[in-house]
Structures are given as structure tokens and as C-alpha cells.
GROMACS .gro file of C-alpha atoms in nm:
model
  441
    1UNK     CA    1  -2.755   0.259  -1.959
    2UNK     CA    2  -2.453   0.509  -2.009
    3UNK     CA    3  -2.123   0.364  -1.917
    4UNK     CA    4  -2.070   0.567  -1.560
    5UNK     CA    5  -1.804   0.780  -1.541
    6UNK     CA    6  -1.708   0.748  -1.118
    7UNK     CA    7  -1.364   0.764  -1.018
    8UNK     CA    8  -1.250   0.592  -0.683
    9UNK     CA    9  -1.281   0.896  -0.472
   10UNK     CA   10  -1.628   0.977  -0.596
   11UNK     CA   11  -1.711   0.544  -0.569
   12UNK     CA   12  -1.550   0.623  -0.180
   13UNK     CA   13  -1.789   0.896  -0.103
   14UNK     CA   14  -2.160   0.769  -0.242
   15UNK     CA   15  -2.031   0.412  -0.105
   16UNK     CA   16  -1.991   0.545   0.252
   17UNK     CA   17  -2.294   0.777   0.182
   18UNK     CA   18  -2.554   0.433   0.131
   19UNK     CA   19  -2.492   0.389   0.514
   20UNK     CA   20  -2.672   0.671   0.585
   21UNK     CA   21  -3.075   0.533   0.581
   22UNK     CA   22  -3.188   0.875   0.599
   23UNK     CA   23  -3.111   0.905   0.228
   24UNK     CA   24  -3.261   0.598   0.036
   25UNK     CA   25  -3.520   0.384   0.035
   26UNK     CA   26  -3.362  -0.024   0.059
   27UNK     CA   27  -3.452  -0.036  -0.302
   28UNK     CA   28  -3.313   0.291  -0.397
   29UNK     CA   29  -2.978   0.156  -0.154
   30UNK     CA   30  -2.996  -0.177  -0.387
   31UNK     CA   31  -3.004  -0.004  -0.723
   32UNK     CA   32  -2.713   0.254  -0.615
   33UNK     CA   33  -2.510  -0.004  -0.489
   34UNK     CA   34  -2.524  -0.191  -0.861
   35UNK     CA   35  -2.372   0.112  -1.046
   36UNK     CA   36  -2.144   0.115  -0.798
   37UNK     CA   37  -2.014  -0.179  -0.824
   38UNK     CA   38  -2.037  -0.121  -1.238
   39UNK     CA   39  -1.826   0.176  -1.213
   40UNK     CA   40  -1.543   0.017  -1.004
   41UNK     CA   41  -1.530  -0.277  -1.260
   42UNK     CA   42  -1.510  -0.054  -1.495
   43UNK     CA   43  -1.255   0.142  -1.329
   44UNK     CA   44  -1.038  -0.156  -1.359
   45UNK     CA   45  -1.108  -0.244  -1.703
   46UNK     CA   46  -1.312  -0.548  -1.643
   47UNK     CA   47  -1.571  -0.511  -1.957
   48UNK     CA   48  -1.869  -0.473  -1.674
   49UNK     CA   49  -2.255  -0.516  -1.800
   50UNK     CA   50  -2.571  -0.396  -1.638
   51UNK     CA   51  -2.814  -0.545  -1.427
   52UNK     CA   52  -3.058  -0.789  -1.692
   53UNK     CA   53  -3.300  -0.971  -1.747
   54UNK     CA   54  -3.292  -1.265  -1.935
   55UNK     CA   55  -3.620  -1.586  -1.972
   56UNK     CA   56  -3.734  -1.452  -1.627
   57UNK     CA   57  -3.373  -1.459  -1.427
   58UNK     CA   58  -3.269  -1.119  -1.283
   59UNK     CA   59  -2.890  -1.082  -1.288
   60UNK     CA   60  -2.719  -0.756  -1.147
   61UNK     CA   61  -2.464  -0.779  -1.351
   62UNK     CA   62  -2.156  -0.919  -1.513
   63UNK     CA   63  -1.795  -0.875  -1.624
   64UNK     CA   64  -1.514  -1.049  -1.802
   65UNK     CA   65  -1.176  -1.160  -1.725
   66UNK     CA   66  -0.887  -1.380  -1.841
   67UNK     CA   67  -1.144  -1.604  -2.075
   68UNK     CA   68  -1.405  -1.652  -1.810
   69UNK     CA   69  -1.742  -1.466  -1.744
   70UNK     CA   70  -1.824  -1.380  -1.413
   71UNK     CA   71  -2.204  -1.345  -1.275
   72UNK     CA   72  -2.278  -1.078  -1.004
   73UNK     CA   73  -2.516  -1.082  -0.715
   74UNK     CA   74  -2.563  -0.805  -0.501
   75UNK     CA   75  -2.801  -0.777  -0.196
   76UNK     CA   76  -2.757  -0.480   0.043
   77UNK     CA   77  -2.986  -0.600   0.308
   78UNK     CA   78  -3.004  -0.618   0.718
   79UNK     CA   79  -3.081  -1.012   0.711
   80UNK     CA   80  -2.751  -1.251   0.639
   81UNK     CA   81  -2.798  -1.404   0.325
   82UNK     CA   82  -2.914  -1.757   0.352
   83UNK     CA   83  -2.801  -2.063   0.157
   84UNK     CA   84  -3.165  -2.041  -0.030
   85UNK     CA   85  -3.046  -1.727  -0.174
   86UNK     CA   86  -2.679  -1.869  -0.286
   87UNK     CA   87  -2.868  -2.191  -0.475
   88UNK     CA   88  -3.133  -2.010  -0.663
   89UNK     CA   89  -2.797  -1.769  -0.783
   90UNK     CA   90  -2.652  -2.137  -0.872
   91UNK     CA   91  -2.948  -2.228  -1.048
   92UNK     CA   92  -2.849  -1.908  -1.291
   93UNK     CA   93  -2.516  -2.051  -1.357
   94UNK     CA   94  -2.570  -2.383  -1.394
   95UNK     CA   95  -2.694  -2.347  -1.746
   96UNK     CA   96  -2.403  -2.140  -1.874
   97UNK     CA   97  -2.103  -2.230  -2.066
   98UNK     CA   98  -1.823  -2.404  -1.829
   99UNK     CA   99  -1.656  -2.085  -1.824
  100UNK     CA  100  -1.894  -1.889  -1.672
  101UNK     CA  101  -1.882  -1.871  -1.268
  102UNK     CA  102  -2.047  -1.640  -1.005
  103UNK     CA  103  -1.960  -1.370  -0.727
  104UNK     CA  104  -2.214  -1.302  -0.442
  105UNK     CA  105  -2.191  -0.987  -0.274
  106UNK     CA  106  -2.368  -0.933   0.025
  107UNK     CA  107  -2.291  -0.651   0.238
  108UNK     CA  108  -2.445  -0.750   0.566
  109UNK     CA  109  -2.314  -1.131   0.498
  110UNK     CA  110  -2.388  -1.476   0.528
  111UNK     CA  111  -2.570  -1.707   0.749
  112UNK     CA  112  -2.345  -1.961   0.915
  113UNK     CA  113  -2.488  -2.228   0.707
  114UNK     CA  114  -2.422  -2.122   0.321
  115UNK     CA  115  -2.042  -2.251   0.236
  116UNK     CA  116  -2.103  -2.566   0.393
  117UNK     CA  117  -2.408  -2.649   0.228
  118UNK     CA  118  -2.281  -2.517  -0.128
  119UNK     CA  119  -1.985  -2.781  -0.059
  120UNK     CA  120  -2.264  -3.061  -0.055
  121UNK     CA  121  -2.279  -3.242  -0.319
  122UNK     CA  122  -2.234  -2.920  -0.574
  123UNK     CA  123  -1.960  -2.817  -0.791
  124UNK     CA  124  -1.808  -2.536  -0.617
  125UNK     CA  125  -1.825  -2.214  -0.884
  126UNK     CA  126  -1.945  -1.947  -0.677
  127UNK     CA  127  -1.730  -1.722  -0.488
  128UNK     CA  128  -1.862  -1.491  -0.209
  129UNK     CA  129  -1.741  -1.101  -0.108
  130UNK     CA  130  -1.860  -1.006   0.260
  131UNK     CA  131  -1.902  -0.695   0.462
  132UNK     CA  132  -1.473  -0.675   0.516
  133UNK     CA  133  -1.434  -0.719   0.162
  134UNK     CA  134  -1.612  -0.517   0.035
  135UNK     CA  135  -1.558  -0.210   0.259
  136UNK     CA  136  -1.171  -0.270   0.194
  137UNK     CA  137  -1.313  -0.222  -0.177
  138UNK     CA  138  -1.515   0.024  -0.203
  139UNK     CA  139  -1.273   0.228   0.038
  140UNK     CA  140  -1.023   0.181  -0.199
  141UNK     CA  141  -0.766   0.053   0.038
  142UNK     CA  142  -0.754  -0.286  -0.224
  143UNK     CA  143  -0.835  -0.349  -0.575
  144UNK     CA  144  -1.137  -0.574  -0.716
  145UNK     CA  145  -0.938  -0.720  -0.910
  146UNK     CA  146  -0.693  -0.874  -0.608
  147UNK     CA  147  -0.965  -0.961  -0.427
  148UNK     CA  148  -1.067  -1.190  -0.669
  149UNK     CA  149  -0.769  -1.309  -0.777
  150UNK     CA  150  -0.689  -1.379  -0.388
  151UNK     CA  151  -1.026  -1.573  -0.353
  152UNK     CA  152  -1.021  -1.743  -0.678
  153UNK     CA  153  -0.621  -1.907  -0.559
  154UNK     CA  154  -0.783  -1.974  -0.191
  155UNK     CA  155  -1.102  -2.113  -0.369
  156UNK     CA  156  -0.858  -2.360  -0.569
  157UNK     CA  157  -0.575  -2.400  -0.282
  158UNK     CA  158  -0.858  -2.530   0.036
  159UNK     CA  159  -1.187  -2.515  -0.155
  160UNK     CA  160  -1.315  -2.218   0.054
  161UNK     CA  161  -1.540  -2.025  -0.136
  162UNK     CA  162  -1.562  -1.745   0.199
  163UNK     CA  163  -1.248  -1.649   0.254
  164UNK     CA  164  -1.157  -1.275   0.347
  165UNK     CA  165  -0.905  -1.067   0.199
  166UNK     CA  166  -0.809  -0.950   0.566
  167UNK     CA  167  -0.723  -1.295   0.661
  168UNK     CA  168  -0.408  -1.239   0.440
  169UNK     CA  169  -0.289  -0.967   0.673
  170UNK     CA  170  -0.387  -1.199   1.004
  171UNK     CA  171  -0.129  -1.419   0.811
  172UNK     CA  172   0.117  -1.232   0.779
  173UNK     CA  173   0.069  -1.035   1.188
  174UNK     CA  174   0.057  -1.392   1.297
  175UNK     CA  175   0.394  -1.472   1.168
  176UNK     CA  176   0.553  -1.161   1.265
  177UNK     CA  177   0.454  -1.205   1.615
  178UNK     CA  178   0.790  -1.287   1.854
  179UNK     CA  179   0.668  -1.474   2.104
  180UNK     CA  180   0.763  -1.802   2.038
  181UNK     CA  181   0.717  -2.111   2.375
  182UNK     CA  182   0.895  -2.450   2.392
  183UNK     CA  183   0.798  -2.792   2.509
  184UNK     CA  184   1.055  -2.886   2.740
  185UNK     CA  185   1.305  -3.143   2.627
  186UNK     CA  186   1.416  -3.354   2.848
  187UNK     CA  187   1.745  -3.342   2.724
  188UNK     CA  188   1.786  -3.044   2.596
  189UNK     CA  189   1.685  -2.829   2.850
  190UNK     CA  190   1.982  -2.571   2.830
  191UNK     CA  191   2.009  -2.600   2.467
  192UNK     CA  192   1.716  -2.363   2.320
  193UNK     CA  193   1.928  -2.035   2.298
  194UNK     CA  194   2.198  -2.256   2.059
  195UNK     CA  195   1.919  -2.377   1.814
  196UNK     CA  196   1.783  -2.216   1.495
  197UNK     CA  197   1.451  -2.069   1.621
  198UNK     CA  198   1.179  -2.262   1.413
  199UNK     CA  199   0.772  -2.214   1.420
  200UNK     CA  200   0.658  -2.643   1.471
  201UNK     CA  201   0.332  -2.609   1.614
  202UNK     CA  202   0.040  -2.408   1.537
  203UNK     CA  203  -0.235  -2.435   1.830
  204UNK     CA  204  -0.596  -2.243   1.776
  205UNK     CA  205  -0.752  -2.217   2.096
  206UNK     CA  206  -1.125  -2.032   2.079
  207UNK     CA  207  -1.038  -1.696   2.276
  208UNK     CA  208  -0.759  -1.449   2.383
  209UNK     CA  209  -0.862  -1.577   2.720
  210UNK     CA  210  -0.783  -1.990   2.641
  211UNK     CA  211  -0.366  -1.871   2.539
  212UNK     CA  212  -0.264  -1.897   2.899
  213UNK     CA  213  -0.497  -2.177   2.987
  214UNK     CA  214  -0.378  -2.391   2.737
  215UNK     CA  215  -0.007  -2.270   2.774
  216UNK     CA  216  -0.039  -2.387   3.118
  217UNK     CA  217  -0.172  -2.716   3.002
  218UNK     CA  218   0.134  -2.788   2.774
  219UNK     CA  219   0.412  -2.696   2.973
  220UNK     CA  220   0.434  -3.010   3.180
  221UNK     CA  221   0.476  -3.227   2.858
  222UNK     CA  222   0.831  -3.370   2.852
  223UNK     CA  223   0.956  -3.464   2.495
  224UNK     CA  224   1.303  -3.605   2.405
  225UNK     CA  225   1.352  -3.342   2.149
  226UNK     CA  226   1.301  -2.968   2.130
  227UNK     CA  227   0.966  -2.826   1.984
  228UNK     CA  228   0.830  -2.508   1.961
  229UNK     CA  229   0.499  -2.353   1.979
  230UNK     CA  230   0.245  -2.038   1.923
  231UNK     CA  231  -0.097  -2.042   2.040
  232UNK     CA  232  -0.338  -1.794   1.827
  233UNK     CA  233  -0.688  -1.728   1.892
  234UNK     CA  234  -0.978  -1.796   1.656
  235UNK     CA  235  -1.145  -1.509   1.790
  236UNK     CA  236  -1.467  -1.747   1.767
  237UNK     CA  237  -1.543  -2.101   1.730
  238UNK     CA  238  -1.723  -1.983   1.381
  239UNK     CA  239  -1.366  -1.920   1.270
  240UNK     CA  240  -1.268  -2.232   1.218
  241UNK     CA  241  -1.340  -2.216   0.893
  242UNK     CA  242  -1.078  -1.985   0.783
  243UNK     CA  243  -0.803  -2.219   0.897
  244UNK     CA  244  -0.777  -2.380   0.584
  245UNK     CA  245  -0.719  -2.091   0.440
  246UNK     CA  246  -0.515  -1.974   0.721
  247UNK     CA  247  -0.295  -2.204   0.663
  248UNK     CA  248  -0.234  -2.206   0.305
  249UNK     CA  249  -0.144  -1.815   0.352
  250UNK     CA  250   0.077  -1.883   0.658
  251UNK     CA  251   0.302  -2.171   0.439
  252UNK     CA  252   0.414  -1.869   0.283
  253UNK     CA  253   0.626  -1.702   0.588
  254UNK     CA  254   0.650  -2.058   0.777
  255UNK     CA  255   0.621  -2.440   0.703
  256UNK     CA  256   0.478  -2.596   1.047
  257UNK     CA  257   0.490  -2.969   1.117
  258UNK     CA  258   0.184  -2.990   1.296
  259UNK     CA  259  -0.119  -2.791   1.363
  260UNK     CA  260  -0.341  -2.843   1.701
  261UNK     CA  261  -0.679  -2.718   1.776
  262UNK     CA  262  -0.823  -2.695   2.080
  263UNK     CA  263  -1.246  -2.613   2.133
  264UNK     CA  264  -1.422  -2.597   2.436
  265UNK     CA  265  -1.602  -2.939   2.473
  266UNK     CA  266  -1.979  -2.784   2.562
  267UNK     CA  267  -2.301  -2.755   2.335
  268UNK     CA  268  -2.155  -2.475   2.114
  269UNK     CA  269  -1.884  -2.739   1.964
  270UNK     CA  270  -2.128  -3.008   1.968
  271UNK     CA  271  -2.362  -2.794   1.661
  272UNK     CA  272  -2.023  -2.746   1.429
  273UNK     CA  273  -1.948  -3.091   1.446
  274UNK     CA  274  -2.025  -3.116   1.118
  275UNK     CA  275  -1.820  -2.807   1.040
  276UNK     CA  276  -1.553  -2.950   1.191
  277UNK     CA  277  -1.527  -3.276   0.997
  278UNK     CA  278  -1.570  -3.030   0.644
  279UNK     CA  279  -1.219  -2.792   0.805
  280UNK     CA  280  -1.044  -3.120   0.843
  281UNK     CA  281  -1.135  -3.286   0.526
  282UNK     CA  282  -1.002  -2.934   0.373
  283UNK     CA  283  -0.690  -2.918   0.537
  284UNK     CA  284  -0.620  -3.303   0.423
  285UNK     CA  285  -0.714  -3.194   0.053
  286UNK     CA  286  -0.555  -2.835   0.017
  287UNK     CA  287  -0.250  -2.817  -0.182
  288UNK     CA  288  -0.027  -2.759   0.152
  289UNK     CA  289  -0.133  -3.055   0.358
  290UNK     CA  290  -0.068  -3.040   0.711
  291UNK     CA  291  -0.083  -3.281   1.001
  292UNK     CA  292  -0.342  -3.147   1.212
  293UNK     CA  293  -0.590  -3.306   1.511
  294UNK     CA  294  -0.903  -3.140   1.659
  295UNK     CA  295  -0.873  -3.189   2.070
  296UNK     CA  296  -1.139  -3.077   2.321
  297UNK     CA  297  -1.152  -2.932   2.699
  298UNK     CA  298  -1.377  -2.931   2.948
  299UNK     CA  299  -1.488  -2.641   3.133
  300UNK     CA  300  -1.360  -2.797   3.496
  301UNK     CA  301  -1.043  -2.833   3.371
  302UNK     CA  302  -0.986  -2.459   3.216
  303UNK     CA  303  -1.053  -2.358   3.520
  304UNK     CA  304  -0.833  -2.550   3.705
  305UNK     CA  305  -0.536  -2.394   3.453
  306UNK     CA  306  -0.659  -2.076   3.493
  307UNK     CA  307  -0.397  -1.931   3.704
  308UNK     CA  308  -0.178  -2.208   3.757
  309UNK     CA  309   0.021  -2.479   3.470
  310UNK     CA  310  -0.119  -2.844   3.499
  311UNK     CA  311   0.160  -2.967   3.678
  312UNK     CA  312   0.110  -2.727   4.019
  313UNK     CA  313  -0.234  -2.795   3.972
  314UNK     CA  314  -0.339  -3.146   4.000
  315UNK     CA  315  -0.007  -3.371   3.914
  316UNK     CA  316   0.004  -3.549   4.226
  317UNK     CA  317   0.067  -3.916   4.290
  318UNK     CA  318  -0.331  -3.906   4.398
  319UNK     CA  319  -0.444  -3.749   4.082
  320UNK     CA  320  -0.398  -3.895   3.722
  321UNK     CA  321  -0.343  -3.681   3.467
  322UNK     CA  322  -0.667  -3.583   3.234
  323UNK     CA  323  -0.739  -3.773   2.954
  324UNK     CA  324  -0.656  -3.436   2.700
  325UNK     CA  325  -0.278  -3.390   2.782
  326UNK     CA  326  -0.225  -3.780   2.798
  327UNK     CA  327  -0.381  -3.709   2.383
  328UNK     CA  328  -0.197  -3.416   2.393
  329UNK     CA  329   0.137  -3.575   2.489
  330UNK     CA  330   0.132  -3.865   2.260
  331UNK     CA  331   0.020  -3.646   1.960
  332UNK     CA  332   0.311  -3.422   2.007
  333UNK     CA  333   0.558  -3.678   2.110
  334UNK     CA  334   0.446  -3.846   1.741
  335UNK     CA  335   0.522  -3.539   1.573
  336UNK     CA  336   0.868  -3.453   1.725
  337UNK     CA  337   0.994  -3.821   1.651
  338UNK     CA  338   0.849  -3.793   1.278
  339UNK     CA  339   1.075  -3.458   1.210
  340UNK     CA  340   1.395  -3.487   1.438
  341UNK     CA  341   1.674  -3.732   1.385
  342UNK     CA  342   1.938  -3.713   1.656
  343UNK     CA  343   2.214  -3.887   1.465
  344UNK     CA  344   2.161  -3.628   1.216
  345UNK     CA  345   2.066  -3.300   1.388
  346UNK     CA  346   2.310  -3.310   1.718
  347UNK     CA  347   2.625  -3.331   1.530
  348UNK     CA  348   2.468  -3.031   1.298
  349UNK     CA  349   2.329  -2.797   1.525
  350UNK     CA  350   2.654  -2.860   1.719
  351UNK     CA  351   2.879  -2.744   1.469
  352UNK     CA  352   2.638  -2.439   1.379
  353UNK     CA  353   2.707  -2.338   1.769
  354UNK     CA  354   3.059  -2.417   1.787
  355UNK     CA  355   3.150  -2.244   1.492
  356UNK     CA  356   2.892  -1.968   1.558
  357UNK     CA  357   3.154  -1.895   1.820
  358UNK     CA  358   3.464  -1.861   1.648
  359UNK     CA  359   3.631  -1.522   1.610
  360UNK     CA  360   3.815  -1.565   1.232
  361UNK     CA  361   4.140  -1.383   1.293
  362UNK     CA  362   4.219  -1.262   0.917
  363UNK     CA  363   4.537  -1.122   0.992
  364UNK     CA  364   4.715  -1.357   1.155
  365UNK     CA  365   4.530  -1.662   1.006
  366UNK     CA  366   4.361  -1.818   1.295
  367UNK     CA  367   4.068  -1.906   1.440
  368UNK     CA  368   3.988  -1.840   1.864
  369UNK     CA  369   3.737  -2.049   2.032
  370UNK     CA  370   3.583  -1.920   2.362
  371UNK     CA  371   3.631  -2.164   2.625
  372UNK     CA  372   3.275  -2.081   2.873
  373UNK     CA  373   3.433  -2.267   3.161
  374UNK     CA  374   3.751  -2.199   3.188
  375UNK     CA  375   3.726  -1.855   3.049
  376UNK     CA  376   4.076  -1.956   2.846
  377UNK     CA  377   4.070  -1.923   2.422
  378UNK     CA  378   4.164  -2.197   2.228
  379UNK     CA  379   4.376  -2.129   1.917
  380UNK     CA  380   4.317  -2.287   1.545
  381UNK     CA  381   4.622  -2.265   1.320
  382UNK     CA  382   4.565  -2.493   1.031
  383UNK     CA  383   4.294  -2.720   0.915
  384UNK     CA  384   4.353  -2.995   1.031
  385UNK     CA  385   4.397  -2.899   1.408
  386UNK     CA  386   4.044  -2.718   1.372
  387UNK     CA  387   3.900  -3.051   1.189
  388UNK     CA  388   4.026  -3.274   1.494
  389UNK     CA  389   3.900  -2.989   1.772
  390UNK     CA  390   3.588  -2.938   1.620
  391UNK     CA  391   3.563  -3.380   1.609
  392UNK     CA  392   3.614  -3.433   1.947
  393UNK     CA  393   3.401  -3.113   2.052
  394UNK     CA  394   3.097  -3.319   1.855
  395UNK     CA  395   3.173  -3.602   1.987
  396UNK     CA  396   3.153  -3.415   2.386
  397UNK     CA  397   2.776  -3.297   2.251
  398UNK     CA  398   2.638  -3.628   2.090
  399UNK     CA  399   2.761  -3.803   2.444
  400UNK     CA  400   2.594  -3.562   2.632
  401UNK     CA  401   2.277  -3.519   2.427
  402UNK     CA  402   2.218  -3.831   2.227
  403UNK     CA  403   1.927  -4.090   2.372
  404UNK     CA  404   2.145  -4.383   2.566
  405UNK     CA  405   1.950  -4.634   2.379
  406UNK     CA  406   2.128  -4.518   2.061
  407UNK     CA  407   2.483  -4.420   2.208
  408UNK     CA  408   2.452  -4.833   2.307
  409UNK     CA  409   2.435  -4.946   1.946
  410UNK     CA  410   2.776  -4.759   1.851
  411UNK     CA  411   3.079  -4.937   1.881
  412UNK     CA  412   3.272  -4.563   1.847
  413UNK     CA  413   3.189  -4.217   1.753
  414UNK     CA  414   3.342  -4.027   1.454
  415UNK     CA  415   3.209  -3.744   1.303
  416UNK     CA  416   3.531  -3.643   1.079
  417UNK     CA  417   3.317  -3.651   0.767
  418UNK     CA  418   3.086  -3.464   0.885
  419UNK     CA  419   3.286  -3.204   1.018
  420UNK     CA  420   3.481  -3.163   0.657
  421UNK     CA  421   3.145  -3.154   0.510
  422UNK     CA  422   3.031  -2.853   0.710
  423UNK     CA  423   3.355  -2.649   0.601
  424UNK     CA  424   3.323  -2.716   0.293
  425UNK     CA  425   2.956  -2.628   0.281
  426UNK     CA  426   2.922  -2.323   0.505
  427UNK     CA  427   3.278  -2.165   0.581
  428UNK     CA  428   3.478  -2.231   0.274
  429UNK     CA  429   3.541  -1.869   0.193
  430UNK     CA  430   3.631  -1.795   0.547
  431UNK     CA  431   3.910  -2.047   0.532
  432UNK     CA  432   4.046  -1.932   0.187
  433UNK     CA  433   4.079  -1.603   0.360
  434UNK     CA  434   4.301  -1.753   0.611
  435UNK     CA  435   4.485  -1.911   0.340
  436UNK     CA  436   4.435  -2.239   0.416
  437UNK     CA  437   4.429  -2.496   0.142
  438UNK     CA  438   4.066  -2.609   0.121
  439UNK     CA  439   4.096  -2.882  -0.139
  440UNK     CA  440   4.208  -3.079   0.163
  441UNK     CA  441   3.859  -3.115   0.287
   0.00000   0.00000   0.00000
């Protein structure tokens, strides 16, 4: 067979032109969709090979990259592909040198079955393209080449053989998105707009339409320290499995200390159990590990929360609270003592405020603090006036913030160290510019 000679925007056309039933038989749509694929490998310089036949095995192809052969099946049929299809490809591996591995590419996809049961028990050297794949692909909005390479790192990241190229892009939208919630702090109730704005808890819910409900469920919980959330939907309980992935790709833009997901606790769930124990077993092996705990809800209770948070709803002293936010509660109380240390964090995010503040007056080498309540500026003039003000203003926050049970075990508070070591860190060139001698800190 001559080496074919498409370029992309001719691959675009007779790719787009397959859809159209009218014009070939399902073999003749099979066969055209092989040199298709054989002229966009070797429009990337992948060393493609024909369809073959070899001791009775049909393989539609291959190609060669980086040291390691790569097997092709194709199937452009209406059925999903089931996991019977995916083994007997295995069984055509499974012979070959260690460095040969296989791609599946089936245009109409897979049934929900087929990663799960090539996970059991199997060496995992298969990796599958789908219906988004490849019509990003053969559309030429992304290469085959990072396709693969973006499967192959997920593959050996989470051990998802399935995972979509687009899912890098819900990545990325997901991290971009502003709207940010917070679990109310019991202390630090008036203190949200003064802290560094951090992503701590990733919660899945099922559908667009669970957000509020389960928004409305958290915002009762009362934690001693400040946490954030997002709530994202999975667009589909069969989703779940790209949340390993998910993940991985997210750790890029943000490092979360917990992720929660909450599934509607009805028959649906109940069948992915299974599934469900393979996502968390994934998320605990991946090479970004990340706290995270499965919780379930009943359909009474979403639609208690439908319109109104838990606390209007059904916190009464007549009424104890469900079962799911007391889980909820302790889960996320668990996380935010694991990650915050008040000793540590007050008398930093205090100083980050404070001096957040300042107006650095150059000229006349000074610094002005803006008093809120008495609408008066206070004047800095030398170092050590500004370490002793900025001290004592610490030592106002940690009183006013710190848990009593810890404020009992000091005998006095002094945070002169810390202040100096703050300067010195963060606003050492702003003080030479004032022409104050630093090498007093």
C-alpha cells in the first residue's frame, strides 16, 4: 500500500465526510477510517504501518515512537465497544516484546464496563481514544501526538487508561472559575477579606442542580478556622471516573487539602459501588495523593435544601441534625485542624494585613498606618518604633483571634522575632529605600 499523501485539511474533510451514511457502506466507513488514521501518523512522523495480518490476528495498524511500538485498533461502529473486544486486542499484545503496547480507537466509545475490568487483575498496556478525542483529532484542533503523550502521563500519574484530552481544559475552566464559598469560622468571621484567598476543598456533587443543595447543606458547619470551598458538577455519576485524573491535572493550577464527593444515595450509586472503591483506590495510588471521602444523600433530604440552607430548614431543638452533615462536619473539622496552626498563621496573616496597609512614604522616610476606628494615621519613623507598633498590633490580633484554650497556656505574648523576621523576609528593600539600617533586624 502507497504511503498516502493527505494533509490535515484534506484528513478534516473525508473525516467529517464518514458521518455522512449515505456515502459508505460500515465496511467501506471502517477501511477509510484506517488510512485515515495512517495518514495523520504519518503526518506527524510516527513511522505508521498498514492494517496486517499476521498467524491469523488482524491488526489495523501500527506506529513507532520514542523506543516503543504501538498497536492500533480501530472500530467505527454504532454499538460501544465492550470489554470482550478490549481483551481479545490484549490477547494481540500480550505476546510482543515488553515494549510493545496498544491504542483502541473507537469512535462511538466504550461500554461502562471496559477500564474497570482491564484494571482486574491485568497489566494495564492499553490506552483508549474516544469519540472527543478523536474528533479534537481528526479536526485538527490537537495533535496525535499530544494526545498520546497526555494519556500515556495520565495512564502513569492515576492508572486511567480512559481519560479525555478535554478533561485538561475542564481543569484548567475549573480553576479559573471566581466563585470561591467559606465555611464559617467561628472566630474569624470578619476576617475572610484580610486572608490570602486559597482553593481547600474540592466537592463533586452529581448535577448543576445538587451546587445549591449541597451549598445549603454546608453553610451551617461552624469550624474554628477559615476554609474555603468550590462545588463542581460531575455532570453524571459515570464521571467519577475522571476524578483521578481530574485531579492530577488540577494540582497543576491548585494544591487542595481535601477533596469531598457527594452521590445521591438511590439504586444508581448502589451499581458503581464497585466503581467507586476502584476511583478511591486511584486517588490513594496516583502520584498526587489527596485526602478524599465518598459521602451520600438521600433524596428527602435534597429536597428539604432545595430552597432553603440546613439550618432554616430543620435545625430546631426538636430535630437532630442528619447523620451526613454530622460526617460532614467532623470530616471537615479533621481537615482544617490537620493544615492550620494558629500560633503560626495569626501572627502571619496579621502582619501580611497590617503591613498590606502601610503607605511607604519614600520621601520623607516614613511609614503611615490607617487607623479604621479612629480615622487618625499613625506615623513610623525608624525601625524600631515600627518593630514595637507592629508587636503590640500582633499581639491585639492573637488576643482576639487565638482559641482561649491556647492563650491559657502562655504566661506572655511576644512576637518581636517574628515581626523582625517578616521585614527581613518580605519588605527589606522597602526599608533600605527609607534608609533605614536593616542589619538591625
Amino acid at each position: 500500500m502507497s504511503k498516502p499523501k493527505l494533509n490535515n485539511d484534506e484528513i478534516k474533510n473525508l473525516y467529517n465526510k464518514l458521518y455522512n451514511e449515505s456515502l459508505f457502506t460500515p465496511q467501506q466507513r471502517g477501511y477509510e477510517f484506517e488510512k485515515l488514521i495512517e495518514a495523520k501518523l504519518e503526518n506527524e512522523k510516527l513511522q505508521p504501518r498498514a492494517s496486517y495480518k499476521s498467524k491469523g490476528e488482524q491488526v489495523d495498524g501500527s506506529f513507532f515512537w520514542k523506543g516503543q511500538t504501538f498497536l492500533l485498533e480501530a472500530k467505527w461502529v454504532k454499538p460501544k465497544i465492550p470489554a470482550s473486544s478490549i481483551y481479545a486486542f490484549k490477547g494481540k499484545l500480550d505476546g510482543k516484546f515488553h515494549t510493545t503496547s496498544g491504542i483502541y480507537i473507537a469512535v462511538n466509545g466504550y461500554s461502562n464496563d471496559v477500564e474497570d475490568a482491564l484494571k482486574f487483575g491485568k497489566s494495564l498496556n492499553i490506552l483508549l481514544f474516544d469519540s472527543s478525542d478523536i474528533k479534537l483529532i481528526f479536526n485538527g484542533k490537537v495533535a496525535f501526538l499530544d494526545v498520546l503523550k497526555f494519556k500515556l502521563r495520565e495512564a502513569g500519574d492515576t492508572g486511567s487508561l480512559n481519560v479525555p484530552y478535554s478533561l485538561k481544559n475542564k481543569a484548567e475552566k475549573i480553576s479559573k472559575e471566581n466563585k470561591l464559598d467559606f465555611l464559617t469560622a467561628q472566630l474569624f468571621q470578619q476576617k475572610t477579606t484580610k486572608r490570602k484567598i486559597t482553593e481547600d476543598l474540592l466537592i463533586f456533587v452529581e448535577g448543576k442542580s445538587d451546587i445549591q443543595i449541597i451549598d445549603n447543606l454546608l453553610k451551617p458547619i461552624e469550624l474554628d478556622f477559615l476554609l474555603s470551598y468550590k462545588i463542581i458538577s460531575l455532570e453524571g455519576i459515570n464521571n467519577i471516573r475522571q476524578i483521578p485524573s481530574l485531579l492530577n491535572l488540577y494540582a497543576t493550577y491548585h494544591q487542595n487539602k481535601a477533596v469531598i464527593i457527594i452521590l445521591d444515595d438511590d439504586q444508581a450509586t448502589l451499581q458503581i459501588k464497585g466503581i467507586i472503591e476502584n476511583v478511591t483506590e486511584q486517588i490513594e495510588n496516583s502520584s498526587i495523593p489527596i485526602n478524599t471521602k465518598f459521602f451520600f444523600i438521600d433524596e428527602k433530604l435534597k429536597g428539604k435544601l432545595s430552597t432553603e440552607i440546613l439550618k432554616n430548614v430543620i435545625f430546631s431543638e426538636n430535630y437532630n441534625k442528619p447523620q451526613l452533615y454530622l460526617e460532614l462536619e467532623r470530616f471537615i473539622n479533621e481537615i482544617s485542624y490537620d493544615y492550620y496552626d494558629p500560633e503560626v498563621n495569626i501572627p502571619k496573616e496579621s502582619l501580611k494585613s497590617i503591613l498590606n496597609r502601610a503607605e511607604w512614604d519614600y520621601e520623607n522616610n516614613e511609614i503611615i498606618f490607617p487607623d479604621d476606628y479612629t480615622d487618625r494615621d499613625f506615623t513610623v519613623e525608624n525601625l524600631e518604633d515600627l518593630i514595637e507598633f507592629l508587636n503590640e498590633e500582633v499581639i491585639n490580633e492573637v488576643q482576639g483571634e487565638m482559641p482561649l484554650e491556647m492563650l491559657k497556656e502562655k504566661d506572655y505574648l511576644d512576637y518581636d522575632n517574628e515581626v523582625r523576621e517578616h521585614l527581613l523576609e518580605y519588605h527589606k528593600d522597602n526599608l533600605e529605600k527609607l534608609n533605614w539600617n536593616t542589619d538591625e533586624l
